[in-house]
PDB file of N, CA and C in Angstrom:
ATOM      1  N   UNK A   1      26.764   3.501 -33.511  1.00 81.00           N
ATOM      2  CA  UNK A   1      25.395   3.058 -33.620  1.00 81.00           C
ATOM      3  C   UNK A   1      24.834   3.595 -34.939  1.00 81.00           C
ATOM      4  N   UNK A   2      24.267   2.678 -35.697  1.00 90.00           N
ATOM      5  CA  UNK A   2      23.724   3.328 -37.330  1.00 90.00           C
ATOM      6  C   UNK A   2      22.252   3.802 -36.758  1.00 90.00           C
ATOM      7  N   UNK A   3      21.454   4.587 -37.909  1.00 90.00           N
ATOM      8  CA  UNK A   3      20.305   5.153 -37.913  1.00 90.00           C
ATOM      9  C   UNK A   3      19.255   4.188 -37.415  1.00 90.00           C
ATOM     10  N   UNK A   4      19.058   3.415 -37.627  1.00 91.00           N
ATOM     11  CA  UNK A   4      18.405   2.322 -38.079  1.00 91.00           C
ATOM     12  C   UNK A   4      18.540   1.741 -36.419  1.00 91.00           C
ATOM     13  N   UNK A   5      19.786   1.116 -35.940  1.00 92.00           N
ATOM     14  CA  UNK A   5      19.651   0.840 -34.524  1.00 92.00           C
ATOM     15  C   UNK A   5      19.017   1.847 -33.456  1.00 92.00           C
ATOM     16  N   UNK A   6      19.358   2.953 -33.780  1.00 91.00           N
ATOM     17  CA  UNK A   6      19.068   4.596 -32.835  1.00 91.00           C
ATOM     18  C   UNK A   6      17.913   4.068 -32.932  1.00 91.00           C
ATOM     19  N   UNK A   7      16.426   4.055 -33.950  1.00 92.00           N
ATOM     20  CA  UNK A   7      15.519   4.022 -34.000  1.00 92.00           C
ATOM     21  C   UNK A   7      15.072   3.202 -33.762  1.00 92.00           C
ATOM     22  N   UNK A   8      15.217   2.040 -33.530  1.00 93.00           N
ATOM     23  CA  UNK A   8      14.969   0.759 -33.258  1.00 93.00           C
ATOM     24  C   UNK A   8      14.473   1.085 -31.825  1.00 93.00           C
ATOM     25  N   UNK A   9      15.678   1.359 -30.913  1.00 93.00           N
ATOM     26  CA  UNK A   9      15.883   1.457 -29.683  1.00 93.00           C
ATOM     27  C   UNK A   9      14.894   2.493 -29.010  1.00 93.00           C
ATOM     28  N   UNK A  10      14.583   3.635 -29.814  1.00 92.00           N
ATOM     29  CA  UNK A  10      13.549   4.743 -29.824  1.00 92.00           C
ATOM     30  C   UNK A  10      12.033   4.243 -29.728  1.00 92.00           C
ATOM     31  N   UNK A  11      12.124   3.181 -30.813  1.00 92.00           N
ATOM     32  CA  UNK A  11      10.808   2.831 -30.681  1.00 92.00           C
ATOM     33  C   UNK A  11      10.434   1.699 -29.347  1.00 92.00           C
ATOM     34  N   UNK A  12      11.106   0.882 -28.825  1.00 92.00           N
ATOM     35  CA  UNK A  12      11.518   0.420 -27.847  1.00 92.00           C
ATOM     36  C   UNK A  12      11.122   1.135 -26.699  1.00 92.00           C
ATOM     37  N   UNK A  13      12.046   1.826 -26.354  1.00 90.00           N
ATOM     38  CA  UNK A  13      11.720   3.072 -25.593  1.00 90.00           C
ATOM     39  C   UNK A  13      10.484   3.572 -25.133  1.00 90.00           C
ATOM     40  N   UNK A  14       9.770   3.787 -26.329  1.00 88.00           N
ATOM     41  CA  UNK A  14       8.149   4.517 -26.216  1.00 88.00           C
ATOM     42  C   UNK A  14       7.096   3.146 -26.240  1.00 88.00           C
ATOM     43  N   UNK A  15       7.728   2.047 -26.741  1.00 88.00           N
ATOM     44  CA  UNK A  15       6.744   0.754 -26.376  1.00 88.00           C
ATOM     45  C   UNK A  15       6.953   0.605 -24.368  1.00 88.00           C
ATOM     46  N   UNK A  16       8.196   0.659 -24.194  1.00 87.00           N
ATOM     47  CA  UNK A  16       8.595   0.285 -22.803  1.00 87.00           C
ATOM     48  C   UNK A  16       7.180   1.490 -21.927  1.00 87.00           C
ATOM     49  N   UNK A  17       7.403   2.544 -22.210  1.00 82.00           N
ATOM     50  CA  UNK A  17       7.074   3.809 -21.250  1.00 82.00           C
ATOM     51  C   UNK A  17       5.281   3.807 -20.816  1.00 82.00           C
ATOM     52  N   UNK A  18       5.231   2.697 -21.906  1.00 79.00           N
ATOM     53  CA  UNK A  18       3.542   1.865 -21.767  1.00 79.00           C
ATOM     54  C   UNK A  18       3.184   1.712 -20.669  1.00 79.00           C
ATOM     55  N   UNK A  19       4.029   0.684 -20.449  1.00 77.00           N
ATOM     56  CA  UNK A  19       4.018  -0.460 -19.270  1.00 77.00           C
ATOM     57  C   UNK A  19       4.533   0.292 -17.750  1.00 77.00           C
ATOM     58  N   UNK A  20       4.700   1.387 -17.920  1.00 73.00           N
ATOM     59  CA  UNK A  20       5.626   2.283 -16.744  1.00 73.00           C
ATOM     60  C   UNK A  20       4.214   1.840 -15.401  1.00 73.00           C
ATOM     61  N   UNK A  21       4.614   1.346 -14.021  1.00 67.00           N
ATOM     62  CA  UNK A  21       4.077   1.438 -13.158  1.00 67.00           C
ATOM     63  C   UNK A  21       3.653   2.585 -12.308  1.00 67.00           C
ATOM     64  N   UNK A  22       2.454   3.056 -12.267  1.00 65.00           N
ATOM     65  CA  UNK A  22       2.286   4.363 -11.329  1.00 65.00           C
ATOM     66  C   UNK A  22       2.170   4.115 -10.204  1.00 65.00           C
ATOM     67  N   UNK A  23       3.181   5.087  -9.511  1.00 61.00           N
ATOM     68  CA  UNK A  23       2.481   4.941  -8.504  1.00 61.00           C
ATOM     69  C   UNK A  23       2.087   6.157  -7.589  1.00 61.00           C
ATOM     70  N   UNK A  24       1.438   6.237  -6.636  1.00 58.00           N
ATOM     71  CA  UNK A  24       1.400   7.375  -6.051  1.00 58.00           C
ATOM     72  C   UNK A  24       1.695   7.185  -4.459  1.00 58.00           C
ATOM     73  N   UNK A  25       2.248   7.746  -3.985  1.00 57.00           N
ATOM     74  CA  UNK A  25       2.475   7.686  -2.227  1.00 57.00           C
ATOM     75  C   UNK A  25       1.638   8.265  -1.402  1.00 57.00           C
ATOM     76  N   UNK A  26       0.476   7.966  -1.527  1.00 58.00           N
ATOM     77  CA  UNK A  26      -0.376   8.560  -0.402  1.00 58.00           C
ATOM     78  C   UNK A  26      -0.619   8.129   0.646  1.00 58.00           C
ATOM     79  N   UNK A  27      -0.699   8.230   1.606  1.00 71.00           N
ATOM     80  CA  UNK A  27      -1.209   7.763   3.568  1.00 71.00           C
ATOM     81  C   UNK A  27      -2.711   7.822   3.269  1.00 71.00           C
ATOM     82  N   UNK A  28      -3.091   6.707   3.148  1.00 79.00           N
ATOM     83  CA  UNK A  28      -4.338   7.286   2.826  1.00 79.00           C
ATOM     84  C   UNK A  28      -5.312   7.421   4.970  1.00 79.00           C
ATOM     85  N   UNK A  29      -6.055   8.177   5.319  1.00 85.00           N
ATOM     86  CA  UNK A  29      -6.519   8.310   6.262  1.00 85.00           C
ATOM     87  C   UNK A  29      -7.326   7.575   6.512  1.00 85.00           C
ATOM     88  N   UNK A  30      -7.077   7.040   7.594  1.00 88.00           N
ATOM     89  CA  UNK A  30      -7.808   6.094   8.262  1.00 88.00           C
ATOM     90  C   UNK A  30      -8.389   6.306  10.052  1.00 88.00           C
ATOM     91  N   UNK A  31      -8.989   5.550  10.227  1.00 90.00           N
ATOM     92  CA  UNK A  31     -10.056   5.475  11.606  1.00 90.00           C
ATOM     93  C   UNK A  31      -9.492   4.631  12.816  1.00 90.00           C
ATOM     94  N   UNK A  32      -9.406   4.790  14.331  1.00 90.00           N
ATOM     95  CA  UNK A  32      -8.875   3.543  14.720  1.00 90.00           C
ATOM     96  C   UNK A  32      -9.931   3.178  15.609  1.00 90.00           C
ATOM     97  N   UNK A  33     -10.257   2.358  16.071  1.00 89.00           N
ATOM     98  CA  UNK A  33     -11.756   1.968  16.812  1.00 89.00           C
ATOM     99  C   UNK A  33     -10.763   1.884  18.750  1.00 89.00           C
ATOM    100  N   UNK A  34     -11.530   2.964  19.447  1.00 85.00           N
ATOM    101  CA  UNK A  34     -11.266   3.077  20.651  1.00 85.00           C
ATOM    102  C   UNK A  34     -12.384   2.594  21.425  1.00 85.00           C
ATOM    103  N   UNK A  35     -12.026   2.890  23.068  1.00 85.00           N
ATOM    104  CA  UNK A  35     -13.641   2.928  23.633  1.00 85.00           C
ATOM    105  C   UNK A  35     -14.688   3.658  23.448  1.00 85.00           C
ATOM    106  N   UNK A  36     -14.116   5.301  23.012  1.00 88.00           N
ATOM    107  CA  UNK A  36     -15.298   5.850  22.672  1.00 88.00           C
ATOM    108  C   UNK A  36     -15.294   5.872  20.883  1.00 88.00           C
ATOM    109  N   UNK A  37     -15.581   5.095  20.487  1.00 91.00           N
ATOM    110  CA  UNK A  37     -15.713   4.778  19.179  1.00 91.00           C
ATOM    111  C   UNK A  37     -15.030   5.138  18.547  1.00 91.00           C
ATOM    112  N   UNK A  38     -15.068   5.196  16.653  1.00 93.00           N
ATOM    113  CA  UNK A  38     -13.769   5.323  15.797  1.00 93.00           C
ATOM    114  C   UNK A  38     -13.566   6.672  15.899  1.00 93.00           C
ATOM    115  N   UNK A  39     -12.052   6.871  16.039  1.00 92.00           N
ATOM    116  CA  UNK A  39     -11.258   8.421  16.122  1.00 92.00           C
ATOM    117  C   UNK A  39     -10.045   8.224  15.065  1.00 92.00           C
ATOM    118  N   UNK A  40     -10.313   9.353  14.046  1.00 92.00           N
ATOM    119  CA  UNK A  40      -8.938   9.411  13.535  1.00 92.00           C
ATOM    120  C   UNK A  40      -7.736   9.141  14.221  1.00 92.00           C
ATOM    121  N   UNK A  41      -6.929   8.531  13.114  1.00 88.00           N
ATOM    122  CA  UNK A  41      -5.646   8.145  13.468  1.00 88.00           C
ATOM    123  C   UNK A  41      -4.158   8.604  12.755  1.00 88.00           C
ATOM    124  N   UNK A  42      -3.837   9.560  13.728  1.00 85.00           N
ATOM    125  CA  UNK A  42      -3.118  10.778  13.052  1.00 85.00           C
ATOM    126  C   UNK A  42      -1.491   9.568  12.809  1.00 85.00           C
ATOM    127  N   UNK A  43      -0.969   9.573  11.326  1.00 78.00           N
ATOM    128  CA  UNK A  43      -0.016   8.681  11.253  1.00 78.00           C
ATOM    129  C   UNK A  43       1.364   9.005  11.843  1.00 78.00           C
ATOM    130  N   UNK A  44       2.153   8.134  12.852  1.00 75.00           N
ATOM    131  CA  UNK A  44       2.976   7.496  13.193  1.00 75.00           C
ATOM    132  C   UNK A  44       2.452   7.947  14.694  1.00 75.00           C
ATOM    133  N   UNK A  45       1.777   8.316  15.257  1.00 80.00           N
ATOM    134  CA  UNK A  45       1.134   7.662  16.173  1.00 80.00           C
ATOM    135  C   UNK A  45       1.247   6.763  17.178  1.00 80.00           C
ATOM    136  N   UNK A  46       2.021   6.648  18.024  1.00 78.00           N
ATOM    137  CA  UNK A  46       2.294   5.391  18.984  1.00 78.00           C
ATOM    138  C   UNK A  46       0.594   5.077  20.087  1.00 78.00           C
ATOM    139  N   UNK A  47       0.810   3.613  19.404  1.00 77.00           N
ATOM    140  CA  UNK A  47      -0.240   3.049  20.220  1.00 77.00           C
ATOM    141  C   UNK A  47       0.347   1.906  20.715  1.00 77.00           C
ATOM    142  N   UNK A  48      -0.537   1.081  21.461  1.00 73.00           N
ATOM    143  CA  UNK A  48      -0.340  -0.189  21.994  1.00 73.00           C
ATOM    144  C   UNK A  48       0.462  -1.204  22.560  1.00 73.00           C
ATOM    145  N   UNK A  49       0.420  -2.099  22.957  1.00 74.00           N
ATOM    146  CA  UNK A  49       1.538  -2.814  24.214  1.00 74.00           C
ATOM    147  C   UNK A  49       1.376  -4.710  23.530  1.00 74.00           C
ATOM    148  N   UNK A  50       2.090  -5.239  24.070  1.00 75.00           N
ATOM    149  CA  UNK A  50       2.115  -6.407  23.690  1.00 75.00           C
ATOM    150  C   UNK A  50       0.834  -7.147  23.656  1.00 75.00           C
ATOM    151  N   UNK A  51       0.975  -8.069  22.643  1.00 78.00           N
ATOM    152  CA  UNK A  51      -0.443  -8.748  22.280  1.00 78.00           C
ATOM    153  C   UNK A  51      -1.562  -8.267  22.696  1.00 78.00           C
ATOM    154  N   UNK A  52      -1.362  -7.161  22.086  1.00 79.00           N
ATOM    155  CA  UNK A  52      -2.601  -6.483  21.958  1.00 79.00           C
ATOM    156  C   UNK A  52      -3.588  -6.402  20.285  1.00 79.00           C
ATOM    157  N   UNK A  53      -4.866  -5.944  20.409  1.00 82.00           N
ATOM    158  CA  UNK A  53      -5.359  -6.178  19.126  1.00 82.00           C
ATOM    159  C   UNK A  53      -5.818  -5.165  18.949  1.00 82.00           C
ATOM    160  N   UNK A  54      -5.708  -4.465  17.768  1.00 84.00           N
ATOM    161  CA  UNK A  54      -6.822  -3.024  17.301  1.00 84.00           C
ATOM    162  C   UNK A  54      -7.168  -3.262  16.042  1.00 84.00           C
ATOM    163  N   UNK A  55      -8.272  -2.467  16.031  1.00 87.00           N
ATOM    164  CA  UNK A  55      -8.928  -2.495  14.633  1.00 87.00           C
ATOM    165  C   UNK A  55      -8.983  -1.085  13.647  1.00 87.00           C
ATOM    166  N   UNK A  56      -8.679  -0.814  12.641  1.00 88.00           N
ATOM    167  CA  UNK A  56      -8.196   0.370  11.311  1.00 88.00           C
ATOM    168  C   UNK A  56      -9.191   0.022  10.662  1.00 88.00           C
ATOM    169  N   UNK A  57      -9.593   1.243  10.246  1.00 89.00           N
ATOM    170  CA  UNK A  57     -10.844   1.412   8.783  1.00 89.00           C
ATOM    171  C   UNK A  57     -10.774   2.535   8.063  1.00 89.00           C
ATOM    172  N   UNK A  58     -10.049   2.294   6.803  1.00 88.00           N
ATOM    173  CA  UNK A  58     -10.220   3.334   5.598  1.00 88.00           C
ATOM    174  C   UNK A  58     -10.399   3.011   4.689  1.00 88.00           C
ATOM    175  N   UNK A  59     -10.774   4.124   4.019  1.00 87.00           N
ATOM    176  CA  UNK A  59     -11.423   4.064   2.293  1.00 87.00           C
ATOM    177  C   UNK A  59     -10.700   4.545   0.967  1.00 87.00           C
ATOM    178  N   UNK A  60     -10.550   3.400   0.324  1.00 85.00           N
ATOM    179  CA  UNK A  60      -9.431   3.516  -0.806  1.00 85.00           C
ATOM    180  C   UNK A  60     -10.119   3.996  -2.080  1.00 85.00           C
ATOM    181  N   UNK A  61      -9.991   5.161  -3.238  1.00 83.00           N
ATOM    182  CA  UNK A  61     -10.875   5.355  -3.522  1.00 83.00           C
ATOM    183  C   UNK A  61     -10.125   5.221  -5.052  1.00 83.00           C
ATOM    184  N   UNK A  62     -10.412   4.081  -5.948  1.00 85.00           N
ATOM    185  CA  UNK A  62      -9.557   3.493  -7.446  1.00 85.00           C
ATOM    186  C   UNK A  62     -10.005   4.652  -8.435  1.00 85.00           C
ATOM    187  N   UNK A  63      -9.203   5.702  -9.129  1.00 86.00           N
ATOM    188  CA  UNK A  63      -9.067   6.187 -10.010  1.00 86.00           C
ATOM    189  C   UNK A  63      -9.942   5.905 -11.422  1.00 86.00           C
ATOM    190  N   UNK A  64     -10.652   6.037 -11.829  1.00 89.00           N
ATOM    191  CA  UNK A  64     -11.636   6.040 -13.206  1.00 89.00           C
ATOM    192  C   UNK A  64     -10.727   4.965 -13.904  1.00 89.00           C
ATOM    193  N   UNK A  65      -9.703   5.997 -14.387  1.00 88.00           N
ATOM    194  CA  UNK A  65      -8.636   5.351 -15.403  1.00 88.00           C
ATOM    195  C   UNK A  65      -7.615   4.053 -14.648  1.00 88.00           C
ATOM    196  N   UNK A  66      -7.891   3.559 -13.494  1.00 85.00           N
ATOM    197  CA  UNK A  66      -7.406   2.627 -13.113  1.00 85.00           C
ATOM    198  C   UNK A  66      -8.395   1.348 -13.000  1.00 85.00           C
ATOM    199  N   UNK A  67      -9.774   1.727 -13.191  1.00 84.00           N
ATOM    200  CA  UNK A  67     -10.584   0.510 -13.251  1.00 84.00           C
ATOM    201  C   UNK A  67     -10.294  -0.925 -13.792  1.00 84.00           C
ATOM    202  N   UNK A  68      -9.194  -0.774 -15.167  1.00 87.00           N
ATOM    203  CA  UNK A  68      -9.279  -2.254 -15.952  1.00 87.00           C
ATOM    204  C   UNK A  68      -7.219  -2.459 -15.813  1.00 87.00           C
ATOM    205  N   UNK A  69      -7.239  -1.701 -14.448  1.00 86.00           N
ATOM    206  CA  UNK A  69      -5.463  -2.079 -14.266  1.00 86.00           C
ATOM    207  C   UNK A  69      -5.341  -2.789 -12.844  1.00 86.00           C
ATOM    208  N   UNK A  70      -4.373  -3.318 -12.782  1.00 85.00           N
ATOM    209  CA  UNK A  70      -3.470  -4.246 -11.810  1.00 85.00           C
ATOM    210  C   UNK A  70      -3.384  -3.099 -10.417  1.00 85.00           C
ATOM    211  N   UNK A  71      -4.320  -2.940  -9.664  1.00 84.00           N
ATOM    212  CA  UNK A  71      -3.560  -1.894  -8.528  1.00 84.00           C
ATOM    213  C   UNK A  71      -2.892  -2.549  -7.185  1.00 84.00           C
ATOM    214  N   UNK A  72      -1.733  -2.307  -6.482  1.00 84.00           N
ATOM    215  CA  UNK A  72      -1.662  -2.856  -5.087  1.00 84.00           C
ATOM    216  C   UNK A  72      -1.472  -1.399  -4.398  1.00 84.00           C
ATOM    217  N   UNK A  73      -1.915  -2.497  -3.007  1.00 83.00           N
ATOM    218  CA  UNK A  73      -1.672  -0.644  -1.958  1.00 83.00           C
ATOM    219  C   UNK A  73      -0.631  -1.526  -1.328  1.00 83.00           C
ATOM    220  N   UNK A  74       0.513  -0.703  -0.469  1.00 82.00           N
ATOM    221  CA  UNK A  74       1.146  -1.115   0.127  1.00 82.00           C
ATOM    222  C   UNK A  74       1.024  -0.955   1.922  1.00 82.00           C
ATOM    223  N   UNK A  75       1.385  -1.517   2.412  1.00 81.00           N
ATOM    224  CA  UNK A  75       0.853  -1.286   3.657  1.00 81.00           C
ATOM    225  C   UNK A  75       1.607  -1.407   5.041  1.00 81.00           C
ATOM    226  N   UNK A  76       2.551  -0.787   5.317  1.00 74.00           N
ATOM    227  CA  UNK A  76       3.930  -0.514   6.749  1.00 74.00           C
ATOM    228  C   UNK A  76       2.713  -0.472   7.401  1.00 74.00           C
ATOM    229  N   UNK A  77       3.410  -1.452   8.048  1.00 68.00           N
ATOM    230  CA  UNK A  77       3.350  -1.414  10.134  1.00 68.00           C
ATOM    231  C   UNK A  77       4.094  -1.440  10.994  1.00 68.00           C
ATOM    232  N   UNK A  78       5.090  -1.292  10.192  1.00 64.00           N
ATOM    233  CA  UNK A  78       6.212  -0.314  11.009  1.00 64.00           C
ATOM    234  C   UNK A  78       6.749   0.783  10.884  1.00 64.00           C
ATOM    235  N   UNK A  79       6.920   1.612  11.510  1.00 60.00           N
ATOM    236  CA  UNK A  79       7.823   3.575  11.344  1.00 60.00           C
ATOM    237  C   UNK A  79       9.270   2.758  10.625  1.00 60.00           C
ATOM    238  N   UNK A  80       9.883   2.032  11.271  1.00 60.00           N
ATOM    239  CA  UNK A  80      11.155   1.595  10.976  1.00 60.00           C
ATOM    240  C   UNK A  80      11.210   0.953  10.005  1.00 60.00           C
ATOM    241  N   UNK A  81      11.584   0.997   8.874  1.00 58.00           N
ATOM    242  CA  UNK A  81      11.749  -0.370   7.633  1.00 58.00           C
ATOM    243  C   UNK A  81      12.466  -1.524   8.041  1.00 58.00           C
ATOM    244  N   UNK A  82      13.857  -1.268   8.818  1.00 57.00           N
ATOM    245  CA  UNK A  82      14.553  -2.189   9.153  1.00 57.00           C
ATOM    246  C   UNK A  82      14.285  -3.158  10.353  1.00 57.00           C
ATOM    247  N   UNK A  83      13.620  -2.732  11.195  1.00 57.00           N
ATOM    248  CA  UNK A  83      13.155  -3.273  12.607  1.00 57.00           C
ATOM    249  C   UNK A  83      12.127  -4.163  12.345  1.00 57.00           C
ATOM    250  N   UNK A  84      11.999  -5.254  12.342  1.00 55.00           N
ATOM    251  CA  UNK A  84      11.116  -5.980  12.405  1.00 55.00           C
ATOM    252  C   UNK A  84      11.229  -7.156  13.658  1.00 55.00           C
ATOM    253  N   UNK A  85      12.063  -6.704  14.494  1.00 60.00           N
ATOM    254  CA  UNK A  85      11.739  -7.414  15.908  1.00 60.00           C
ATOM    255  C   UNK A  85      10.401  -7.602  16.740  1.00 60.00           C
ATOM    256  N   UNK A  86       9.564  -6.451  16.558  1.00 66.00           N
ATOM    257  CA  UNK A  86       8.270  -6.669  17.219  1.00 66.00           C
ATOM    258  C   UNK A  86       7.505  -7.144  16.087  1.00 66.00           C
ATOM    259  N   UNK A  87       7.606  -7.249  14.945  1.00 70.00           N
ATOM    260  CA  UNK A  87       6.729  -7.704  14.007  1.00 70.00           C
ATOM    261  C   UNK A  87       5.277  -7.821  14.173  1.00 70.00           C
ATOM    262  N   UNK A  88       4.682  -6.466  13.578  1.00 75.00           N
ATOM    263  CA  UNK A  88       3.295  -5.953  13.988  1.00 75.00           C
ATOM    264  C   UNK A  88       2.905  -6.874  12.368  1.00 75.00           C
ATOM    265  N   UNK A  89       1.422  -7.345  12.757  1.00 81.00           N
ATOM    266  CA  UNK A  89       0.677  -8.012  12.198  1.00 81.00           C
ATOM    267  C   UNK A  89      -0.229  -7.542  11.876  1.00 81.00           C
ATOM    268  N   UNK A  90      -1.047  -7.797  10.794  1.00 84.00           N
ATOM    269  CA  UNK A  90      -2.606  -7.457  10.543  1.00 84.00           C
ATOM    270  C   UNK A  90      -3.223  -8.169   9.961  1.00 84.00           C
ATOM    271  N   UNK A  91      -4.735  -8.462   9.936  1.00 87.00           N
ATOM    272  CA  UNK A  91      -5.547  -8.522   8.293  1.00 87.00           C
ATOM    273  C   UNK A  91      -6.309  -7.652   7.568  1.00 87.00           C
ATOM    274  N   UNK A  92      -6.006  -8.158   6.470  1.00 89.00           N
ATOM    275  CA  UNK A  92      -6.767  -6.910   5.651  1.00 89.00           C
ATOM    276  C   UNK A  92      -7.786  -7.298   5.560  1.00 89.00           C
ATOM    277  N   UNK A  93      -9.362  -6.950   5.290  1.00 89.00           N
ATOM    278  CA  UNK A  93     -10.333  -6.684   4.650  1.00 89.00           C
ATOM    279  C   UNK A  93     -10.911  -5.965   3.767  1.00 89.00           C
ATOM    280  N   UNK A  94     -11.051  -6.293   2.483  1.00 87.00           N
ATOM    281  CA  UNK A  94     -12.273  -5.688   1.574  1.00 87.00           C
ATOM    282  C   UNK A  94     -13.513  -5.709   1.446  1.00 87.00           C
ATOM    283  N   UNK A  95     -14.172  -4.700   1.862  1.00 87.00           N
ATOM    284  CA  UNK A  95     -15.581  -5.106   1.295  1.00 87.00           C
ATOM    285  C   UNK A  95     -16.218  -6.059   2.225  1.00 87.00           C
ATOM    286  N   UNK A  96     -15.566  -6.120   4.062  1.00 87.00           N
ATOM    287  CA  UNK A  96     -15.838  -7.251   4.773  1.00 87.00           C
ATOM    288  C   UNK A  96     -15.285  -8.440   4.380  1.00 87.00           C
ATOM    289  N   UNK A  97     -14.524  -8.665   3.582  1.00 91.00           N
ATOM    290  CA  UNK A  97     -14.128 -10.236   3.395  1.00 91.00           C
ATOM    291  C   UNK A  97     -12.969 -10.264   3.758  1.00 91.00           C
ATOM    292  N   UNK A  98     -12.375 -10.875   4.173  1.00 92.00           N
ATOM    293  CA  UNK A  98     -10.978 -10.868   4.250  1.00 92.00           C
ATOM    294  C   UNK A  98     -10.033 -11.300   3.397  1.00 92.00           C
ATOM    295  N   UNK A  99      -8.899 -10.946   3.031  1.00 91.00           N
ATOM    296  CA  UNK A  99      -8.178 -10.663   1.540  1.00 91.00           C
ATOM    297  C   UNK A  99      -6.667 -11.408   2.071  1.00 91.00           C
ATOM    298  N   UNK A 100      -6.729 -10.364   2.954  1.00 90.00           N
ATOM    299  CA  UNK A 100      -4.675 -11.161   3.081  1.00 90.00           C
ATOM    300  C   UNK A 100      -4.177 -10.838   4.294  1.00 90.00           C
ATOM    301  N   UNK A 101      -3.169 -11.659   4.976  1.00 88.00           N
ATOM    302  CA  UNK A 101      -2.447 -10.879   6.053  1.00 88.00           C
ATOM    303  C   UNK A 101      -1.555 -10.071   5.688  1.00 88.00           C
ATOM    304  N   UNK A 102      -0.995  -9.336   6.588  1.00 86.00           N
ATOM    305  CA  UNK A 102       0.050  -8.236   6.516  1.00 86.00           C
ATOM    306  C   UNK A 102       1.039  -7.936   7.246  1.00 86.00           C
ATOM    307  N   UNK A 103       2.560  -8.184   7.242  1.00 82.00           N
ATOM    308  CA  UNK A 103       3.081  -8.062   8.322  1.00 82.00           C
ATOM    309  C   UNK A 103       4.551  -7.078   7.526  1.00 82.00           C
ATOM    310  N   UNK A 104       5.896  -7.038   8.600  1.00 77.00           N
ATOM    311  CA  UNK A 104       6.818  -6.574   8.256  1.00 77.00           C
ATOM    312  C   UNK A 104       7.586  -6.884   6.538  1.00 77.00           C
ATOM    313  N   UNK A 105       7.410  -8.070   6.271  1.00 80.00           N
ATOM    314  CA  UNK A 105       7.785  -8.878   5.220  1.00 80.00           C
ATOM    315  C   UNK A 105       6.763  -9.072   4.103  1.00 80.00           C
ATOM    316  N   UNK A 106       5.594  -8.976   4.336  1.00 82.00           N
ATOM    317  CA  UNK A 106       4.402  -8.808   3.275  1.00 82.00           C
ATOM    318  C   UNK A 106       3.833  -7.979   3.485  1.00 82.00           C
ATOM    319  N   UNK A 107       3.804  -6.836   2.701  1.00 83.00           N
ATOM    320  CA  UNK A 107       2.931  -5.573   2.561  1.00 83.00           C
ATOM    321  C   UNK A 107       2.073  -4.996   1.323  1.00 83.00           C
ATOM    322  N   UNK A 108       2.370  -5.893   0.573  1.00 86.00           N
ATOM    323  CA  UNK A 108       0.944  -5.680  -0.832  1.00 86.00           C
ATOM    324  C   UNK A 108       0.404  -6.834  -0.951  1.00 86.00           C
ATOM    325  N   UNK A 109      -0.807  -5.933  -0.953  1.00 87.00           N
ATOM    326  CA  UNK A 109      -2.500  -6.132  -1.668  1.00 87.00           C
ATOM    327  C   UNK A 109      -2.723  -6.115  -2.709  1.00 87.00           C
TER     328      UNK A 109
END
């Protein structure tokens, strides 16, 4: 490899490390609405029985320096990655509107 390619590739390199995707893995905490109203919902948690419906509420809170970037959250509803036999469902809401469904096979927002 001559000087000239090395550097090429260098500069490459530090153009690429731009574009690097962050991400962070957080659970973020959320609420689950019972009979006696919303109670934390400590994660992996076993709830519920067939066709059944519940309702989740948390608050996502976008980084300063992420204001004018591309963010997705990702979103398991299942403990298992591979199991998607019961295929738990959801919708999302922002802001009250509703945004997207969510299931084993689609999980970003």
């Amino acid at each position: 490899m001559t000087n000239f390619e090395f550097e090429r590739i260098q500069k490459i390199l530090i153009k690429l490390k731009s574009f690097r995707i962050k991400e962070q893995p957080i659970a973020i905490p959320v609420d689950m609405q019972t009979s006696e109203g919303w109670q934390p919902y400590a994660q992996g948690t076993f709830f519920g029985s067939k066709n059944q419906y519940y309702t989740f509420k948390g608050r996502i809170h976008i980084p300063a320096d992420w204001q004018e970037q591309t963010v997705a959250i990702r979103i398991y509803t299942s403990l298992n990655e591979w199991d998607n036999t019961t295929n738990p469902q959801m919708k999302v809401y922002l802001n009250e509107s509703f945004v997207q469904a969510i299931d084993v096979n689609h999980r970003e927002v």
